[in-house]
GROMACS .gro file of C-alpha atoms in nm:
model
  115
    1MET     CA    1   5.979  -4.876   3.738
    2LYS     CA    2   5.747  -4.637   3.561
    3LYS     CA    3   5.559  -4.954   3.404
    4VAL     CA    4   5.514  -5.117   3.742
    5PHE     CA    5   5.363  -4.801   3.887
    6TYR     CA    6   5.122  -4.767   3.595
    7LEU     CA    7   5.021  -5.140   3.606
    8LEU     CA    8   4.962  -5.106   3.979
    9LEU     CA    9   4.759  -4.798   3.929
   10ILE     CA   10   4.544  -4.962   3.662
   11GLY     CA   11   4.510  -5.270   3.833
   12GLY     CA   12   4.387  -5.098   4.167
   13ALA     CA   13   4.172  -4.898   3.974
   14MET     CA   14   4.000  -5.206   3.803
   15LEU     CA   15   3.949  -5.363   4.161
   16ILE     CA   16   3.815  -5.046   4.296
   17CYS     CA   17   3.558  -4.988   4.024
   18PRO     CA   18   3.288  -5.230   4.001
   19HIS     CA   19   3.229  -5.417   3.672
   20GLN     CA   20   2.887  -5.273   3.518
   21SER     CA   21   2.671  -5.538   3.352
   22LYS     CA   22   2.417  -5.453   3.104
   23ALA     CA   23   2.193  -5.746   3.184
   24ASP     CA   24   1.894  -5.702   3.425
   25PRO     CA   25   1.887  -5.956   3.689
   26TYR     CA   26   1.534  -6.096   3.762
   27TYR     CA   27   1.465  -6.333   4.067
   28LEU     CA   28   1.177  -6.594   4.007
   29VAL     CA   29   0.980  -6.757   4.309
   30ARG     CA   30   0.962  -7.123   4.289
   31THR     CA   31   0.659  -7.333   4.354
   32ILE     CA   32   0.623  -7.706   4.374
   33LYS     CA   33   0.298  -7.906   4.307
   34HIS     CA   34   0.282  -8.210   4.520
   35LYS     CA   35   0.079  -8.500   4.375
   36GLY     CA   36  -0.115  -8.729   4.592
   37GLN     CA   37  -0.071  -8.519   4.904
   38LEU     CA   38  -0.368  -8.334   5.065
   39SER     CA   39  -0.152  -8.077   5.215
   40PRO     CA   40   0.207  -8.035   5.145
   41ARG     CA   41   0.427  -8.006   5.432
   42PRO     CA   42   0.618  -7.659   5.451
   43ASN     CA   43   0.986  -7.650   5.394
   44LYS     CA   44   1.208  -7.604   5.688
   45ALA     CA   45   1.388  -7.314   5.490
   46PRO     CA   46   1.256  -7.111   5.199
   47SER     CA   47   1.359  -7.213   4.870
   48ARG     CA   48   1.627  -7.025   4.669
   49PRO     CA   49   1.477  -6.797   4.383
   50LEU     CA   50   1.597  -6.848   4.044
   51CYS     CA   51   1.801  -6.568   3.901
   52ILE     CA   52   1.786  -6.498   3.536
   53ASP     CA   53   1.943  -6.210   3.331
   54ILE     CA   54   1.758  -6.015   3.051
   55THR     CA   55   1.967  -5.802   2.795
   56ALA     CA   56   1.768  -5.662   2.514
   57ASN     CA   57   1.599  -5.974   2.383
   58VAL     CA   58   1.834  -6.216   2.528
   59ILE     CA   59   1.727  -6.441   2.849
   60THR     CA   60   2.011  -6.606   3.013
   61VAL     CA   61   1.904  -6.882   3.241
   62PRO     CA   62   2.108  -7.115   3.482
   63GLU     CA   63   2.198  -7.459   3.360
   64ASN     CA   64   1.959  -7.643   3.606
   65VAL     CA   65   1.646  -7.530   3.396
   66VAL     CA   66   1.785  -7.640   3.066
   67GLY     CA   67   1.488  -7.895   2.951
   68TYR     CA   68   1.225  -7.685   3.118
   69MET     CA   69   0.947  -7.473   2.914
   70LEU     CA   70   0.958  -7.092   2.931
   71THR     CA   71   0.630  -6.905   2.894
   72LEU     CA   72   0.586  -6.528   2.849
   73SER     CA   73   0.241  -6.394   2.883
   74ASN     CA   74   0.056  -6.076   2.924
   75GLU     CA   75  -0.309  -5.964   2.896
   76GLU     CA   76  -0.298  -5.999   2.507
   77GLU     CA   77  -0.046  -6.261   2.411
   78SER     CA   78   0.138  -6.575   2.519
   79TYR     CA   79   0.462  -6.722   2.396
   80THR     CA   80   0.600  -7.055   2.488
   81TYR     CA   81   0.973  -7.176   2.449
   82TYR     CA   82   1.164  -7.506   2.523
   83ILE     CA   83   1.477  -7.419   2.682
   84THR     CA   84   1.758  -7.606   2.510
   85GLY     CA   85   2.054  -7.407   2.640
   86THR     CA   86   2.139  -7.124   2.884
   87THR     CA   87   2.078  -6.845   2.634
   88LEU     CA   88   1.748  -6.774   2.477
   89PHE     CA   89   1.704  -6.549   2.196
   90ILE     CA   90   1.338  -6.414   2.173
   91PRO     CA   91   1.188  -6.197   1.873
   92GLN     CA   92   1.241  -5.846   1.865
   93VAL     CA   93   0.855  -5.784   1.840
   94ILE     CA   94   0.829  -5.895   2.204
   95SER     CA   95   0.845  -5.581   2.444
   96GLY     CA   96   0.702  -5.465   2.770
   97VAL     CA   97   0.605  -5.612   3.077
   98TYR     CA   98   0.545  -5.980   3.081
   99GLU     CA   99   0.468  -6.264   3.331
  100LEU     CA  100   0.760  -6.518   3.284
  101ALA     CA  101   0.710  -6.862   3.400
  102ILE     CA  102   0.973  -7.159   3.377
  103THR     CA  103   0.798  -7.503   3.445
  104ASN     CA  104   0.891  -7.854   3.447
  105GLY     CA  105   0.594  -8.081   3.551
  106SER     CA  106   0.565  -8.020   3.931
  107VAL     CA  107   0.835  -7.730   3.976
  108SER     CA  108   0.763  -7.373   3.851
  109TYR     CA  109   0.944  -7.043   3.873
  110GLN     CA  110   0.743  -6.740   3.821
  111GLY     CA  111   0.785  -6.360   3.819
  112ASP     CA  112   0.723  -6.031   3.618
  113VAL     CA  113   1.009  -5.910   3.391
  114GLU     CA  114   1.055  -5.606   3.156
  115ILE     CA  115   1.175  -5.695   2.794
   0.00000   0.00000   0.00000
């Protein structure tokens, strides 16, 4: 009976206390370049932003952007990576605030991130 009580107590504490993630979520805004149209028609609903996580020098992206190009740039330097998986390891020398862009032809996600 004592074990059951402790299991219920610990299980309840785990449900009440939220799991703290060390990753910082960032939301990138999507833009689309329309080829051949003079003025693109507005969407009926705003597009959902892309959510990425950054922990130290590891960027985690959703599976739907595998195959896209990721560009990190600031006033002094620019880095471009081809996304081959959902986890991207960037060099330790990259730190600070960067403009991050994930692009694939006509679709682009952009936002400012701190690494």
